[in-house]
Amino acid sequence: AQKVTQAQTEISVVEKEDVTLDCVYETRDTTYYLFWYKQPPSGELVFLIRRNSFDEQNEISGRYSWNFQKSTSSFNFTITASQVVDSAVYFCALSSLYSSASKIIFGSGTRLSIRP
Amino acid sequence: GAGVSQSPRYKVAKRGQDVALRCDPISGHVSLFWYQQALGQGPEFLTYFQNEAQLDKSGLPSDRFFAERPEGSVSTLKIQRTQQEDSAVYLCASSSGENVGGEQYFGPGTRLTVT
């Protein structure tokens, strides 16, 4: 079975604080892809990053960074120096080559609120 | 714009009515996906097209749901005899299909409310 768990339902921090969104996944496939999407109040899902299972190198993009650890089946997302515009629902997601190459399995999302 | 577009953005239907939701994918994108997103939940897969072929419809919740993409471009999701539990946001996504597990680009969704 494939599953994505985002245990944090809601997080609220003050602007400029760092915040980490947790994501734990389950899959029996050895080749898979992990994603993060952002859903602002407008509703449109915005692609942030894709990682394949063979690339455990952490990635940084501006204030965003991602920590992929296969040993713990986690793909956590950190926002450094958060801003009010970062307020949104963030989804972690999984797609595997053999089980469901055609679809993405989403977690239930973490609602992030950044207070000014 | 060059993104995925969906219409209508909002649809209110009385229980028992049929509805049709339209998706215009990014030009040239081979793959097209439909998802259903209930309030406070993550999107759930409904169906997948590669060009005009519907390769996976395992997520369609009942035979009242039907999707088509006759010319491999625009797609329509049809729901017959709508029920209250069909109320949700219906998201369409497209992908270039060049890579397995490639990123999907989502439209703004159609919010369906069944009264």
PDB file of C-alpha atoms in Angstrom:
ATOM      1  CA  ALA A   1       0.000   0.000   0.000  1.00  0.00           C
ATOM      2  CA  GLN A   2       1.076   3.544  -0.569  1.00  0.00           C
ATOM      3  CA  LYS A   3       0.430   6.290   1.884  1.00  0.00           C
ATOM      4  CA  VAL A   4       1.552   9.813   2.735  1.00  0.00           C
ATOM      5  CA  THR A   5       1.169  11.089   6.283  1.00  0.00           C
ATOM      6  CA  GLN A   6       1.337  14.727   7.271  1.00  0.00           C
ATOM      7  CA  ALA A   7       0.824  14.618  11.013  1.00  0.00           C
ATOM      8  CA  GLN A   8       0.746  18.388  11.459  1.00  0.00           C
ATOM      9  CA  THR A   9      -2.747  19.565  10.614  1.00  0.00           C
ATOM     10  CA  GLU A  10      -2.091  23.241  11.333  1.00  0.00           C
ATOM     11  CA  ILE A  11       0.963  25.298  12.185  1.00  0.00           C
ATOM     12  CA  SER A  12       1.035  28.966  13.135  1.00  0.00           C
ATOM     13  CA  VAL A  13       4.250  30.945  13.514  1.00  0.00           C
ATOM     14  CA  VAL A  14       5.258  34.564  13.656  1.00  0.00           C
ATOM     15  CA  GLU A  15       6.807  36.089  10.567  1.00  0.00           C
ATOM     16  CA  LYS A  16      10.566  35.535  10.182  1.00  0.00           C
ATOM     17  CA  GLU A  17      10.518  32.327  12.186  1.00  0.00           C
ATOM     18  CA  ASP A  18      11.747  29.116  10.577  1.00  0.00           C
ATOM     19  CA  VAL A  19       9.185  26.350  10.200  1.00  0.00           C
ATOM     20  CA  THR A  20       9.436  22.683   9.198  1.00  0.00           C
ATOM     21  CA  LEU A  21       6.588  20.698   7.691  1.00  0.00           C
ATOM     22  CA  ASP A  22       6.845  16.967   8.235  1.00  0.00           C
ATOM     23  CA  CYS A  23       6.057  14.267   5.702  1.00  0.00           C
ATOM     24  CA  VAL A  24       6.308  10.503   6.113  1.00  0.00           C
ATOM     25  CA  TYR A  25       5.560   8.138   3.247  1.00  0.00           C
ATOM     26  CA  GLU A  26       4.996   4.428   2.741  1.00  0.00           C
ATOM     27  CA  THR A  27       5.630   2.447  -0.418  1.00  0.00           C
ATOM     28  CA  ARG A  28       6.916  -0.994  -1.302  1.00  0.00           C
ATOM     29  CA  ASP A  29       8.337   0.198  -4.594  1.00  0.00           C
ATOM     30  CA  THR A  30      12.037   0.956  -4.894  1.00  0.00           C
ATOM     31  CA  THR A  31      11.525   3.596  -7.567  1.00  0.00           C
ATOM     32  CA  TYR A  32       9.253   6.421  -6.591  1.00  0.00           C
ATOM     33  CA  TYR A  33       8.885  10.186  -6.664  1.00  0.00           C
ATOM     34  CA  LEU A  34       8.101  12.609  -3.905  1.00  0.00           C
ATOM     35  CA  PHE A  35       6.529  16.017  -4.334  1.00  0.00           C
ATOM     36  CA  TRP A  36       5.562  19.102  -2.431  1.00  0.00           C
ATOM     37  CA  TYR A  37       2.708  21.312  -3.598  1.00  0.00           C
ATOM     38  CA  LYS A  38       1.465  24.619  -2.200  1.00  0.00           C
ATOM     39  CA  GLN A  39      -2.230  25.522  -2.224  1.00  0.00           C
ATOM     40  CA  PRO A  40      -2.785  29.216  -1.455  1.00  0.00           C
ATOM     41  CA  PRO A  41      -6.249  30.583  -0.624  1.00  0.00           C
ATOM     42  CA  SER A  42      -6.940  30.978  -4.343  1.00  0.00           C
ATOM     43  CA  GLY A  43      -7.094  27.186  -4.507  1.00  0.00           C
ATOM     44  CA  GLU A  44      -4.672  26.423  -7.315  1.00  0.00           C
ATOM     45  CA  LEU A  45      -2.050  23.809  -6.492  1.00  0.00           C
ATOM     46  CA  VAL A  46       1.447  25.094  -7.167  1.00  0.00           C
ATOM     47  CA  PHE A  47       4.261  22.630  -7.818  1.00  0.00           C
ATOM     48  CA  LEU A  48       7.287  23.212  -5.571  1.00  0.00           C
ATOM     49  CA  ILE A  49       9.621  20.253  -5.950  1.00  0.00           C
ATOM     50  CA  ARG A  50       9.978  16.679  -7.189  1.00  0.00           C
ATOM     51  CA  ARG A  51      12.511  14.194  -5.876  1.00  0.00           C
ATOM     52  CA  ASN A  52      13.199  10.687  -7.137  1.00  0.00           C
ATOM     53  CA  SER A  53      14.013   7.851  -4.766  1.00  0.00           C
ATOM     54  CA  PHE A  54      17.606   7.541  -5.960  1.00  0.00           C
ATOM     55  CA  ASP A  55      18.531  11.114  -5.192  1.00  0.00           C
ATOM     56  CA  GLU A  56      18.833  11.735  -1.469  1.00  0.00           C
ATOM     57  CA  GLN A  57      20.685  14.979  -1.864  1.00  0.00           C
ATOM     58  CA  ASN A  58      18.998  17.765   0.029  1.00  0.00           C
ATOM     59  CA  GLU A  59      17.856  20.713  -1.992  1.00  0.00           C
ATOM     60  CA  ILE A  60      17.703  24.411  -1.277  1.00  0.00           C
ATOM     61  CA  SER A  61      15.789  26.965  -3.275  1.00  0.00           C
ATOM     62  CA  GLY A  62      15.916  30.412  -1.774  1.00  0.00           C
ATOM     63  CA  ARG A  63      14.163  30.271   1.601  1.00  0.00           C
ATOM     64  CA  TYR A  64      12.895  26.738   0.916  1.00  0.00           C
ATOM     65  CA  SER A  65      14.798  23.558   1.654  1.00  0.00           C
ATOM     66  CA  TRP A  66      13.924  19.888   1.567  1.00  0.00           C
ATOM     67  CA  ASN A  67      15.394  17.032   3.593  1.00  0.00           C
ATOM     68  CA  PHE A  68      14.885  13.581   2.053  1.00  0.00           C
ATOM     69  CA  GLN A  69      15.829  10.620   4.270  1.00  0.00           C
ATOM     70  CA  LYS A  70      15.061   7.135   2.956  1.00  0.00           C
ATOM     71  CA  SER A  71      16.113   5.553   6.254  1.00  0.00           C
ATOM     72  CA  THR A  72      13.144   7.179   7.968  1.00  0.00           C
ATOM     73  CA  SER A  73      10.889   7.443   4.889  1.00  0.00           C
ATOM     74  CA  SER A  74      10.639  11.165   5.388  1.00  0.00           C
ATOM     75  CA  PHE A  75      10.669  14.161   3.081  1.00  0.00           C
ATOM     76  CA  ASN A  76      10.479  17.255   5.252  1.00  0.00           C
ATOM     77  CA  PHE A  77      10.122  20.823   4.046  1.00  0.00           C
ATOM     78  CA  THR A  78      11.629  23.832   5.810  1.00  0.00           C
ATOM     79  CA  ILE A  79      10.848  27.472   5.216  1.00  0.00           C
ATOM     80  CA  THR A  80      13.495  29.815   6.555  1.00  0.00           C
ATOM     81  CA  ALA A  81      12.586  33.346   7.629  1.00  0.00           C
ATOM     82  CA  SER A  82       8.907  32.794   6.918  1.00  0.00           C
ATOM     83  CA  GLN A  83       6.785  35.505   5.338  1.00  0.00           C
ATOM     84  CA  VAL A  84       3.054  36.193   5.400  1.00  0.00           C
ATOM     85  CA  VAL A  85       2.882  35.191   1.710  1.00  0.00           C
ATOM     86  CA  ASP A  86       3.936  31.689   2.708  1.00  0.00           C
ATOM     87  CA  SER A  87       0.549  31.179   4.347  1.00  0.00           C
ATOM     88  CA  ALA A  88      -1.124  28.299   2.521  1.00  0.00           C
ATOM     89  CA  VAL A  89      -1.906  24.616   2.732  1.00  0.00           C
ATOM     90  CA  TYR A  90       1.085  22.475   1.829  1.00  0.00           C
ATOM     91  CA  PHE A  91       0.739  18.964   0.475  1.00  0.00           C
ATOM     92  CA  CYS A  92       3.348  16.243   0.362  1.00  0.00           C
ATOM     93  CA  ALA A  93       2.720  13.609  -2.300  1.00  0.00           C
ATOM     94  CA  LEU A  94       4.032  10.320  -3.698  1.00  0.00           C
ATOM     95  CA  SER A  95       4.062   8.658  -7.084  1.00  0.00           C
ATOM     96  CA  SER A  96       5.650   5.271  -7.663  1.00  0.00           C
ATOM     97  CA  LEU A  97       6.855   3.806 -10.915  1.00  0.00           C
ATOM     98  CA  TYR A  98       5.235   0.411 -10.725  1.00  0.00           C
ATOM     99  CA  SER A  99       2.198   0.754  -8.509  1.00  0.00           C
ATOM    100  CA  SER A 100       0.702   3.959  -9.728  1.00  0.00           C
ATOM    101  CA  ALA A 101       2.892   5.762 -12.199  1.00  0.00           C
ATOM    102  CA  SER A 102      -0.116   7.568 -13.493  1.00  0.00           C
ATOM    103  CA  LYS A 103      -1.301   9.159 -10.280  1.00  0.00           C
ATOM    104  CA  ILE A 104      -0.068  11.135  -7.324  1.00  0.00           C
ATOM    105  CA  ILE A 105      -1.079  10.146  -3.824  1.00  0.00           C
ATOM    106  CA  PHE A 106      -1.444  13.205  -1.618  1.00  0.00           C
ATOM    107  CA  GLY A 107      -1.216  13.615   2.124  1.00  0.00           C
ATOM    108  CA  SER A 108      -3.973  15.426   3.956  1.00  0.00           C
ATOM    109  CA  GLY A 109      -2.024  18.672   4.012  1.00  0.00           C
ATOM    110  CA  THR A 110      -0.627  21.064   6.614  1.00  0.00           C
ATOM    111  CA  ARG A 111      -2.232  24.476   6.930  1.00  0.00           C
ATOM    112  CA  LEU A 112       0.506  27.020   7.591  1.00  0.00           C
ATOM    113  CA  SER A 113      -0.371  30.451   8.952  1.00  0.00           C
ATOM    114  CA  ILE A 114       2.274  33.135   9.203  1.00  0.00           C
ATOM    115  CA  ARG A 115       1.326  35.942  11.575  1.00  0.00           C
ATOM    116  CA  PRO A 116       2.767  39.413  10.958  1.00  0.00           C
TER     117      PRO A 116
ATOM    118  CA  GLY B   1      -2.298  32.265 -20.159  1.00  0.00           C
ATOM    119  CA  ALA B   2      -0.421  29.059 -20.782  1.00  0.00           C
ATOM    120  CA  GLY B   3      -1.637  27.162 -17.730  1.00  0.00           C
ATOM    121  CA  VAL B   4      -4.376  24.597 -17.198  1.00  0.00           C
ATOM    122  CA  SER B   5      -7.822  26.151 -17.306  1.00  0.00           C
ATOM    123  CA  GLN B   6     -11.091  24.777 -15.996  1.00  0.00           C
ATOM    124  CA  SER B   7     -14.682  25.829 -16.404  1.00  0.00           C
ATOM    125  CA  PRO B   8     -16.937  26.621 -14.789  1.00  0.00           C
ATOM    126  CA  ARG B   9     -15.098  27.744 -11.674  1.00  0.00           C
ATOM    127  CA  TYR B  10     -18.228  27.282  -9.576  1.00  0.00           C
ATOM    128  CA  LYS B  11     -21.225  25.072 -10.164  1.00  0.00           C
ATOM    129  CA  VAL B  12     -24.323  24.642  -8.056  1.00  0.00           C
ATOM    130  CA  ALA B  13     -26.502  21.680  -8.944  1.00  0.00           C
ATOM    131  CA  LYS B  14     -29.661  20.310  -7.452  1.00  0.00           C
ATOM    132  CA  ARG B  15     -29.495  16.722  -6.373  1.00  0.00           C
ATOM    133  CA  GLY B  16     -30.240  14.475  -9.314  1.00  0.00           C
ATOM    134  CA  GLN B  17     -29.008  16.875 -11.989  1.00  0.00           C
ATOM    135  CA  ASP B  18     -26.236  16.004 -14.402  1.00  0.00           C
ATOM    136  CA  VAL B  19     -23.143  18.225 -14.586  1.00  0.00           C
ATOM    137  CA  ALA B  20     -20.228  18.540 -17.005  1.00  0.00           C
ATOM    138  CA  LEU B  21     -16.886  19.999 -15.993  1.00  0.00           C
ATOM    139  CA  ARG B  22     -14.352  21.079 -18.595  1.00  0.00           C
ATOM    140  CA  CYS B  23     -10.569  21.021 -18.540  1.00  0.00           C
ATOM    141  CA  ASP B  24      -8.189  22.646 -21.029  1.00  0.00           C
ATOM    142  CA  PRO B  25      -4.692  21.273 -20.408  1.00  0.00           C
ATOM    143  CA  ILE B  26      -1.418  22.962 -21.198  1.00  0.00           C
ATOM    144  CA  SER B  27      -0.904  22.854 -24.939  1.00  0.00           C
ATOM    145  CA  GLY B  28       1.029  19.801 -26.010  1.00  0.00           C
ATOM    146  CA  HIS B  29       0.693  17.957 -22.705  1.00  0.00           C
ATOM    147  CA  VAL B  30       0.102  14.290 -23.340  1.00  0.00           C
ATOM    148  CA  SER B  31      -1.178  13.313 -19.917  1.00  0.00           C
ATOM    149  CA  LEU B  32      -4.300  14.595 -18.206  1.00  0.00           C
ATOM    150  CA  PHE B  33      -5.557  13.788 -14.742  1.00  0.00           C
ATOM    151  CA  TRP B  34      -8.717  14.437 -12.742  1.00  0.00           C
ATOM    152  CA  TYR B  35      -8.727  14.678  -8.967  1.00  0.00           C
ATOM    153  CA  GLN B  36     -11.445  15.234  -6.387  1.00  0.00           C
ATOM    154  CA  GLN B  37     -10.671  17.356  -3.333  1.00  0.00           C
ATOM    155  CA  ALA B  38     -13.096  17.309  -0.445  1.00  0.00           C
ATOM    156  CA  LEU B  39     -13.054  20.155   2.049  1.00  0.00           C
ATOM    157  CA  GLY B  40      -9.997  19.987   4.287  1.00  0.00           C
ATOM    158  CA  GLN B  41      -8.513  16.999   2.481  1.00  0.00           C
ATOM    159  CA  GLY B  42      -5.831  16.365  -0.068  1.00  0.00           C
ATOM    160  CA  PRO B  43      -6.756  15.714  -3.700  1.00  0.00           C
ATOM    161  CA  GLU B  44      -7.744  12.158  -4.541  1.00  0.00           C
ATOM    162  CA  PHE B  45      -7.099  10.618  -7.939  1.00  0.00           C
ATOM    163  CA  LEU B  46     -10.068   9.940 -10.172  1.00  0.00           C
ATOM    164  CA  THR B  47      -8.809   9.116 -13.646  1.00  0.00           C
ATOM    165  CA  TYR B  48      -5.931   9.485 -16.101  1.00  0.00           C
ATOM    166  CA  PHE B  49      -5.658   9.954 -19.860  1.00  0.00           C
ATOM    167  CA  GLN B  50      -2.699   9.588 -22.137  1.00  0.00           C
ATOM    168  CA  ASN B  51      -3.720  11.412 -25.278  1.00  0.00           C
ATOM    169  CA  GLU B  52      -7.284  10.215 -25.947  1.00  0.00           C
ATOM    170  CA  ALA B  53      -6.863   6.889 -24.158  1.00  0.00           C
ATOM    171  CA  GLN B  54      -8.219   6.547 -20.640  1.00  0.00           C
ATOM    172  CA  LEU B  55      -5.543   4.373 -19.073  1.00  0.00           C
ATOM    173  CA  ASP B  56      -6.666   4.440 -15.462  1.00  0.00           C
ATOM    174  CA  LYS B  57     -10.117   5.076 -14.060  1.00  0.00           C
ATOM    175  CA  SER B  58      -9.658   3.246 -10.804  1.00  0.00           C
ATOM    176  CA  GLY B  59     -10.460   6.324  -8.726  1.00  0.00           C
ATOM    177  CA  LEU B  60     -13.911   7.047 -10.141  1.00  0.00           C
ATOM    178  CA  PRO B  61     -16.220   6.558  -7.144  1.00  0.00           C
ATOM    179  CA  SER B  62     -19.212   5.184  -9.018  1.00  0.00           C
ATOM    180  CA  ASP B  63     -20.607   4.560 -12.476  1.00  0.00           C
ATOM    181  CA  ARG B  64     -22.244   7.978 -12.272  1.00  0.00           C
ATOM    182  CA  PHE B  65     -18.824   9.461 -13.009  1.00  0.00           C
ATOM    183  CA  PHE B  66     -17.617   9.475 -16.579  1.00  0.00           C
ATOM    184  CA  ALA B  67     -14.666  11.218 -18.231  1.00  0.00           C
ATOM    185  CA  GLU B  68     -13.637  11.635 -21.833  1.00  0.00           C
ATOM    186  CA  ARG B  69     -10.915  13.234 -23.903  1.00  0.00           C
ATOM    187  CA  PRO B  70     -11.965  12.440 -27.459  1.00  0.00           C
ATOM    188  CA  GLU B  71      -9.285  14.374 -29.344  1.00  0.00           C
ATOM    189  CA  GLY B  72      -6.484  14.088 -26.837  1.00  0.00           C
ATOM    190  CA  SER B  73      -6.749  17.683 -25.712  1.00  0.00           C
ATOM    191  CA  VAL B  74      -9.782  19.072 -23.864  1.00  0.00           C
ATOM    192  CA  SER B  75     -11.357  16.747 -21.322  1.00  0.00           C
ATOM    193  CA  THR B  76     -14.801  16.641 -19.773  1.00  0.00           C
ATOM    194  CA  LEU B  77     -15.738  15.065 -16.463  1.00  0.00           C
ATOM    195  CA  LYS B  78     -19.425  14.251 -16.314  1.00  0.00           C
ATOM    196  CA  ILE B  79     -21.345  13.387 -13.181  1.00  0.00           C
ATOM    197  CA  GLN B  80     -24.812  11.972 -13.621  1.00  0.00           C
ATOM    198  CA  ARG B  81     -27.602  12.179 -11.054  1.00  0.00           C
ATOM    199  CA  THR B  82     -25.493  14.226  -8.655  1.00  0.00           C
ATOM    200  CA  GLN B  83     -25.610  13.436  -4.951  1.00  0.00           C
ATOM    201  CA  GLN B  84     -24.676  15.625  -1.998  1.00  0.00           C
ATOM    202  CA  GLU B  85     -21.534  13.594  -1.393  1.00  0.00           C
ATOM    203  CA  ASP B  86     -20.314  14.697  -4.824  1.00  0.00           C
ATOM    204  CA  SER B  87     -19.818  18.224  -3.461  1.00  0.00           C
ATOM    205  CA  ALA B  88     -16.099  18.923  -3.739  1.00  0.00           C
ATOM    206  CA  VAL B  89     -13.510  20.758  -5.782  1.00  0.00           C
ATOM    207  CA  TYR B  90     -12.636  18.922  -8.984  1.00  0.00           C
ATOM    208  CA  LEU B  91      -9.075  19.508 -10.086  1.00  0.00           C
ATOM    209  CA  CYS B  92      -7.601  18.860 -13.482  1.00  0.00           C
ATOM    210  CA  ALA B  93      -3.874  18.480 -14.036  1.00  0.00           C
ATOM    211  CA  SER B  94      -1.696  17.931 -17.057  1.00  0.00           C
ATOM    212  CA  SER B  95       1.788  16.632 -17.563  1.00  0.00           C
ATOM    213  CA  SER B  96       4.114  16.544 -20.525  1.00  0.00           C
ATOM    214  CA  GLY B  97       4.329  12.806 -20.054  1.00  0.00           C
ATOM    215  CA  GLU B  98       7.991  12.824 -21.018  1.00  0.00           C
ATOM    216  CA  ASN B  99       9.039  11.433 -17.653  1.00  0.00           C
ATOM    217  CA  VAL B 100       7.352   8.841 -15.530  1.00  0.00           C
ATOM    218  CA  GLY B 101       6.404  10.527 -12.288  1.00  0.00           C
ATOM    219  CA  GLY B 102       6.724  13.909 -13.912  1.00  0.00           C
ATOM    220  CA  GLU B 103       5.330  16.925 -12.202  1.00  0.00           C
ATOM    221  CA  GLN B 104       1.676  17.645 -12.817  1.00  0.00           C
ATOM    222  CA  TYR B 105       0.430  21.172 -13.340  1.00  0.00           C
ATOM    223  CA  PHE B 106      -2.949  21.887 -11.839  1.00  0.00           C
ATOM    224  CA  GLY B 107      -5.813  24.089 -12.884  1.00  0.00           C
ATOM    225  CA  PRO B 108      -7.795  26.296 -10.475  1.00  0.00           C
ATOM    226  CA  GLY B 109     -10.485  23.682 -10.024  1.00  0.00           C
ATOM    227  CA  THR B 110     -14.263  23.640 -10.269  1.00  0.00           C
ATOM    228  CA  ARG B 111     -16.091  23.894  -6.977  1.00  0.00           C
ATOM    229  CA  LEU B 112     -19.238  21.772  -7.209  1.00  0.00           C
ATOM    230  CA  THR B 113     -21.969  22.226  -4.643  1.00  0.00           C
ATOM    231  CA  VAL B 114     -24.905  19.831  -4.751  1.00  0.00           C
ATOM    232  CA  THR B 115     -27.971  21.063  -2.879  1.00  0.00           C
TER     233      THR B 115
END
